[in-house]
Short mmCIF file of C-alpha atoms and ligand atoms in Angstrom, two decimals:
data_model
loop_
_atom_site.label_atom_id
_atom_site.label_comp_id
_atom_site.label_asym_id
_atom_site.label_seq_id
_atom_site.Cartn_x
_atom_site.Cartn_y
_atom_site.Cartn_z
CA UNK A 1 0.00 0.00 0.00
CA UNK A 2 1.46 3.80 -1.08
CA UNK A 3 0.56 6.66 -0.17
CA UNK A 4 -2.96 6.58 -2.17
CA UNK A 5 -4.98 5.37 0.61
CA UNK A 6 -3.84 8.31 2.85
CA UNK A 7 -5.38 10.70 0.44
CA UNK A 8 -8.12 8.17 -0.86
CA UNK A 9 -9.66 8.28 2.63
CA UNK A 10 -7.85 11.38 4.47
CA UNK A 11 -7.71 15.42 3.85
CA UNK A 12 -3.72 14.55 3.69
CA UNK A 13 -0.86 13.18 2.76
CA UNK A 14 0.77 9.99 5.12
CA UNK A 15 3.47 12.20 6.41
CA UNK A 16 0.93 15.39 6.93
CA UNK A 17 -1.59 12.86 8.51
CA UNK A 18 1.46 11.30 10.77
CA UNK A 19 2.10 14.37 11.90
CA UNK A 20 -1.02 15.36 13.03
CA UNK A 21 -1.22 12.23 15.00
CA UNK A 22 2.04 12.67 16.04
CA UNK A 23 1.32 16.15 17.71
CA UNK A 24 -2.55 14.96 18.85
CA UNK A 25 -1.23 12.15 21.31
CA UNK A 26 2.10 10.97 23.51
CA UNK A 27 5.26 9.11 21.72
CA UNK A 28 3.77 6.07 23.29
CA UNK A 29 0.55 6.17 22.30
CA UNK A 30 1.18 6.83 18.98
CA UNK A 31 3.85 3.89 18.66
CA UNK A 32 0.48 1.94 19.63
CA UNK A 33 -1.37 3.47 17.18
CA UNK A 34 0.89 2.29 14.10
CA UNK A 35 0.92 -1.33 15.83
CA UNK A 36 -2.89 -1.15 16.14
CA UNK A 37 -2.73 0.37 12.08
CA UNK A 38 -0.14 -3.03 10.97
CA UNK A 39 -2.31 -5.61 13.23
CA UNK A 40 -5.23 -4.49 11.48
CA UNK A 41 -4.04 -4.98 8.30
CA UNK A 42 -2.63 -8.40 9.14
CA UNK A 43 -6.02 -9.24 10.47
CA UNK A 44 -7.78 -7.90 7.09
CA UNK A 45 -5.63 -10.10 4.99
CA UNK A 46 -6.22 -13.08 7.27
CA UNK A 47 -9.81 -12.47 7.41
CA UNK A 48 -10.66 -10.61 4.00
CA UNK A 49 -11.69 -7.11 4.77
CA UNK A 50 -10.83 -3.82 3.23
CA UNK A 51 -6.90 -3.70 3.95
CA UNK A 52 -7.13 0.21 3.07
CA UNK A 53 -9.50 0.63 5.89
CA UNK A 54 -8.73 -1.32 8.19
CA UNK A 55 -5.24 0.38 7.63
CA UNK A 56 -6.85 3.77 8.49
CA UNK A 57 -8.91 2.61 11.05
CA UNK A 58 -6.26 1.92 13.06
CA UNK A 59 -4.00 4.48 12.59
CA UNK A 60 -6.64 7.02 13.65
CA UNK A 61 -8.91 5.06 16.26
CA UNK A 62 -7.08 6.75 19.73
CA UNK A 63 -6.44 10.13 18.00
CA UNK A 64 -9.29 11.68 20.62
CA UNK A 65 -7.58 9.89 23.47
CA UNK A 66 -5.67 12.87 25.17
CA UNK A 67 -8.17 16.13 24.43
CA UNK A 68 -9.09 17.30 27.59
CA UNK A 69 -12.45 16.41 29.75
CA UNK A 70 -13.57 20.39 28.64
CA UNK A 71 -13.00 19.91 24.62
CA UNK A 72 -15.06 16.25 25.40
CA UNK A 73 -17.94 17.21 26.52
CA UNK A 74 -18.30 20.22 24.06
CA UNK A 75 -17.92 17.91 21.39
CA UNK A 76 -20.84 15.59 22.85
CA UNK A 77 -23.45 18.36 23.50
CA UNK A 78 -22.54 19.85 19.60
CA UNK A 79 -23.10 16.67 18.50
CA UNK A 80 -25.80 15.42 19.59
CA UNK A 81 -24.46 12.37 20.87
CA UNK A 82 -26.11 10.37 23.32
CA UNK A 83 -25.48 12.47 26.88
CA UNK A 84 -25.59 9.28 29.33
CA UNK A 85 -22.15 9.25 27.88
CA UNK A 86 -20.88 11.88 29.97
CA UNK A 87 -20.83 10.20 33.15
CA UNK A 88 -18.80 7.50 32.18
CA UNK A 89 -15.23 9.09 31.48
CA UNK A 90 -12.59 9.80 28.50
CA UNK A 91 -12.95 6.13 28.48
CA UNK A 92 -15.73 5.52 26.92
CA UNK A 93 -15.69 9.45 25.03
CA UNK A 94 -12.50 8.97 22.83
CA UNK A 95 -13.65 6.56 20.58
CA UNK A 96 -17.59 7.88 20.27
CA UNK A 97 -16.27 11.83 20.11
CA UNK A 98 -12.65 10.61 17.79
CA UNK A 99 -14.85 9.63 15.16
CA UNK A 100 -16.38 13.00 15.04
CA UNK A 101 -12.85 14.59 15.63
CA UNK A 102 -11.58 12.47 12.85
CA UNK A 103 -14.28 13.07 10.45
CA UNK A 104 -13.78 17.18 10.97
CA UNK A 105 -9.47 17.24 11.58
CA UNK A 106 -8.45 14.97 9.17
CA UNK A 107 -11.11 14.67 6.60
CA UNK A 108 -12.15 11.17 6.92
CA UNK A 109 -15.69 10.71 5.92
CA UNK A 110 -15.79 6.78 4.97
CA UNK A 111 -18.75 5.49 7.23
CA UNK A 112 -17.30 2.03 8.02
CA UNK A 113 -13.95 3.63 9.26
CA UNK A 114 -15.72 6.08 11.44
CA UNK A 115 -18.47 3.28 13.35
CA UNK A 116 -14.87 1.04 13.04
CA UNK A 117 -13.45 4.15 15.58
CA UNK A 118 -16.94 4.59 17.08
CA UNK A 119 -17.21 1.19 18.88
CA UNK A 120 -13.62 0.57 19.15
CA UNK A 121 -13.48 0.32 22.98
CA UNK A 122 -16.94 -1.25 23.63
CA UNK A 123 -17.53 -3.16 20.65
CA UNK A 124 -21.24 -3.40 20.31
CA UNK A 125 -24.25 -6.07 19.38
CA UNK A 126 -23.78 -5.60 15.66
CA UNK A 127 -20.19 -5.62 14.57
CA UNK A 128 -19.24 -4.97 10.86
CA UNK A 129 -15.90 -7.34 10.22
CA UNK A 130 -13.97 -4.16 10.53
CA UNK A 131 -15.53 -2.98 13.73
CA UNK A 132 -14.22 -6.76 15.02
CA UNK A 133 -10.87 -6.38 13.50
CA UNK A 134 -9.93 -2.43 15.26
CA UNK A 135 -11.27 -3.95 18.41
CA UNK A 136 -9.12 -7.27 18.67
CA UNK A 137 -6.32 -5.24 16.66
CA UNK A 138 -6.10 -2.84 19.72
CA UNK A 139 -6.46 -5.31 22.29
CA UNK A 140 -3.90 -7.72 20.84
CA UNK A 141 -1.19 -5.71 18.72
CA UNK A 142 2.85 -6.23 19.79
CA UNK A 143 2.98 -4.20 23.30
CA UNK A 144 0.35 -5.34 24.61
CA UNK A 145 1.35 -7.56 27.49
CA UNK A 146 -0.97 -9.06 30.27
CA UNK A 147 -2.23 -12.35 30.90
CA UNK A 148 -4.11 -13.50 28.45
CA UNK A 149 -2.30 -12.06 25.54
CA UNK A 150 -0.80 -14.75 24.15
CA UNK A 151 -4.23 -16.65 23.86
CA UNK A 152 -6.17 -14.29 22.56
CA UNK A 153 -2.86 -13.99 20.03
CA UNK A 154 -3.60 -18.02 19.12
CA UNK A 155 -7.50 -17.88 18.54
CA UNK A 156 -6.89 -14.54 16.16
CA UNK A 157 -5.34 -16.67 14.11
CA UNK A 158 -7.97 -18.59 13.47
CA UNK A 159 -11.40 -17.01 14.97
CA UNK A 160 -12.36 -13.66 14.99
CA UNK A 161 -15.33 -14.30 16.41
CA UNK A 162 -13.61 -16.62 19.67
CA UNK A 163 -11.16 -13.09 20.32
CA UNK A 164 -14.33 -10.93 20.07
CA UNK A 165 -15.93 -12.84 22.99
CA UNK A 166 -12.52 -13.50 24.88
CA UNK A 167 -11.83 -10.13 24.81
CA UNK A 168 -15.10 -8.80 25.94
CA UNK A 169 -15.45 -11.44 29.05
CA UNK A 170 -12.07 -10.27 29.92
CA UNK A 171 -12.51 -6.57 29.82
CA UNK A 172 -15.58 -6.66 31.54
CA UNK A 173 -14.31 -9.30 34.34
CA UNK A 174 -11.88 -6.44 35.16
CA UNK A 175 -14.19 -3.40 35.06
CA UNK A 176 -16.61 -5.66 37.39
CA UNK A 177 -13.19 -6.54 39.85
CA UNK A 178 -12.25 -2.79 39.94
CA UNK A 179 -16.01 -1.72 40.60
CA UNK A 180 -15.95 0.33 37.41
CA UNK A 181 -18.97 1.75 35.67
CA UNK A 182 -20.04 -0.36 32.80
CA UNK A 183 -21.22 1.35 29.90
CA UNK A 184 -24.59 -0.34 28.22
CA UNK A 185 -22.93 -0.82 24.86
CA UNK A 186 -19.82 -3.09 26.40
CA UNK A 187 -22.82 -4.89 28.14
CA UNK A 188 -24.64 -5.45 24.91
CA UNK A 189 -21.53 -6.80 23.64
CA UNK A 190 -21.14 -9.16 26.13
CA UNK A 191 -24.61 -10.99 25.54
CA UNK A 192 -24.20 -10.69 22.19
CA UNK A 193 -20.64 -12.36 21.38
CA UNK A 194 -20.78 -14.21 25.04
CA UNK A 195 -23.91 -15.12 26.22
CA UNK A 196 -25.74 -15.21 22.52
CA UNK A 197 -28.41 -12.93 23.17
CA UNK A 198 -29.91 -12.23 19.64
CA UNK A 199 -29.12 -15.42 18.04
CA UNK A 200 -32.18 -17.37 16.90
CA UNK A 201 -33.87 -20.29 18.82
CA UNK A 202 -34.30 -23.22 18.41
O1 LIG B 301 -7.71 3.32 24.15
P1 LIG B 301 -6.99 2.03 24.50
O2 LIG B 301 -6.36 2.09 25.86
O3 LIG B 301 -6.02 1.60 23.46
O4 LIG B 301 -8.09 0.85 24.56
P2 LIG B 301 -9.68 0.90 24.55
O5 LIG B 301 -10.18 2.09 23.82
O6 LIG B 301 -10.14 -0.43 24.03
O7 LIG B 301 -10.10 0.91 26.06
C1 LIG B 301 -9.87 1.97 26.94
C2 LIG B 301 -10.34 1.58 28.30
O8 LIG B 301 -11.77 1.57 28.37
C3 LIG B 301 -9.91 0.18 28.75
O9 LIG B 301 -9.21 0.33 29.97
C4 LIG B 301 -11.20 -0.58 28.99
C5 LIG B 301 -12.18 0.55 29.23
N1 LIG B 301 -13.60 0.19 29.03
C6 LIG B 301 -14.16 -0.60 28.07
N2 LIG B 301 -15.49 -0.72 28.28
C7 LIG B 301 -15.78 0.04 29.37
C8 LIG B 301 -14.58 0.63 29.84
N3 LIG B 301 -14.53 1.44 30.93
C9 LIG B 301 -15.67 1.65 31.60
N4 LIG B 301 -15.67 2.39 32.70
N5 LIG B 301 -16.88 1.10 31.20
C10 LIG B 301 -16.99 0.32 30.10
O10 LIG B 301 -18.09 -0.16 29.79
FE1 LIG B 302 -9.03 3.42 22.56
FE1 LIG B 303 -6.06 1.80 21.37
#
């Protein structure tokens, strides 16, 4: 892949767009956003999905991460966007707010790549293959390292489906341990991809 698909589906050029990145979010951060972008891709080649996209997705999916609590919750009442939102922390903001961010800072208006950034932290009930490939691309790309990683590692090799739901048992075991406030959407994920809520009967 050239440069094309930075201007295909961004206001920029890759080294314009890098930069902006670069100067939106810490060294680290952004070292884990060009894992996230090269995990994606291996995942769309693996599992046949737009490689361009998923490419893009995953560059830009934390680029809302470090804008402060103030810039957040502007963004949300502009918007529109659901305000149960607001109790819940940057958390659960930087992927639902990035997308808008993203859309009006760096020009990217593809739908998929936008709900792709949307549901990136809480996956939801109705995942597009790209939506599942930025979330288990995030959760499982190179410096990642807790317990767990190296199995959910194994079954993205061959299950998309088996990270989606060992990913979301495990992030919400730990929000649950640490008393944390579970957003609806990470719940609906969990009966969807976990518990099969949605899936016809028998
Ligand atoms: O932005 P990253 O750190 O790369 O990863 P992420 O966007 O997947 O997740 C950010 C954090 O959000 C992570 O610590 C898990 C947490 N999270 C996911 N679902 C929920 C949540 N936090 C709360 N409070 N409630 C949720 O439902
Ligand atoms: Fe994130
Ligand atoms: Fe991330």
């Amino acid at each position: 892949m050239g440069n094309d698909i930075y201007v295909k589906y961004t206001a920029f050029k890759q080294d314009e767009l890098l930069k902006k990145i670069r100067m939106s979010i810490s060294e680290k951060r952004f070292k884990h956003s060009l894992a996230v972008q090269k995990t994606a891709v291996l995942l769309a080649k693996r599992f046949d999905c737009n490689l361009e996209k998923a490419s893009i997705a995953g560059l830009v999916h934390d680029y809302a991460k470090e804008r402060s609590d103030e810039e957040m919750i502007r963004i949300i009442y502009e918007n529109n966007l659901d305000e149960t939102i607001i109790a819940f922390g940057n958390n659960i903001w930087h992927g639902v707010a990035g997308a808008i961010l993203i859309k009006k800072e760096l020009g990217i208006i593809d739908a998929k790549i936008l709900q792709a950034v949307t549901v990136h932290t809480t996956g939801s009930s109705n995942m597009s293959l790209l939506d599942k490939i930025i979330y288990v691309a995030d959760f499982i790309e190179p410096n990642r390292n807790f317990p767990g990683v190296s199995k959910a590692r194994k079954l993205a090799k061959v299950n998309l489906d088996k990270v989606v739901k060992y990913e979301i048992k495990r992030t919400l075991l730990r929000l649950l341990e640490n008393e944390a406030k579970i957003y609806p959407k990470t719940m609906d994920t969990y009966n969807k991809y976990v518990a099969g809520v949605n899936q016809l009967s028998t």
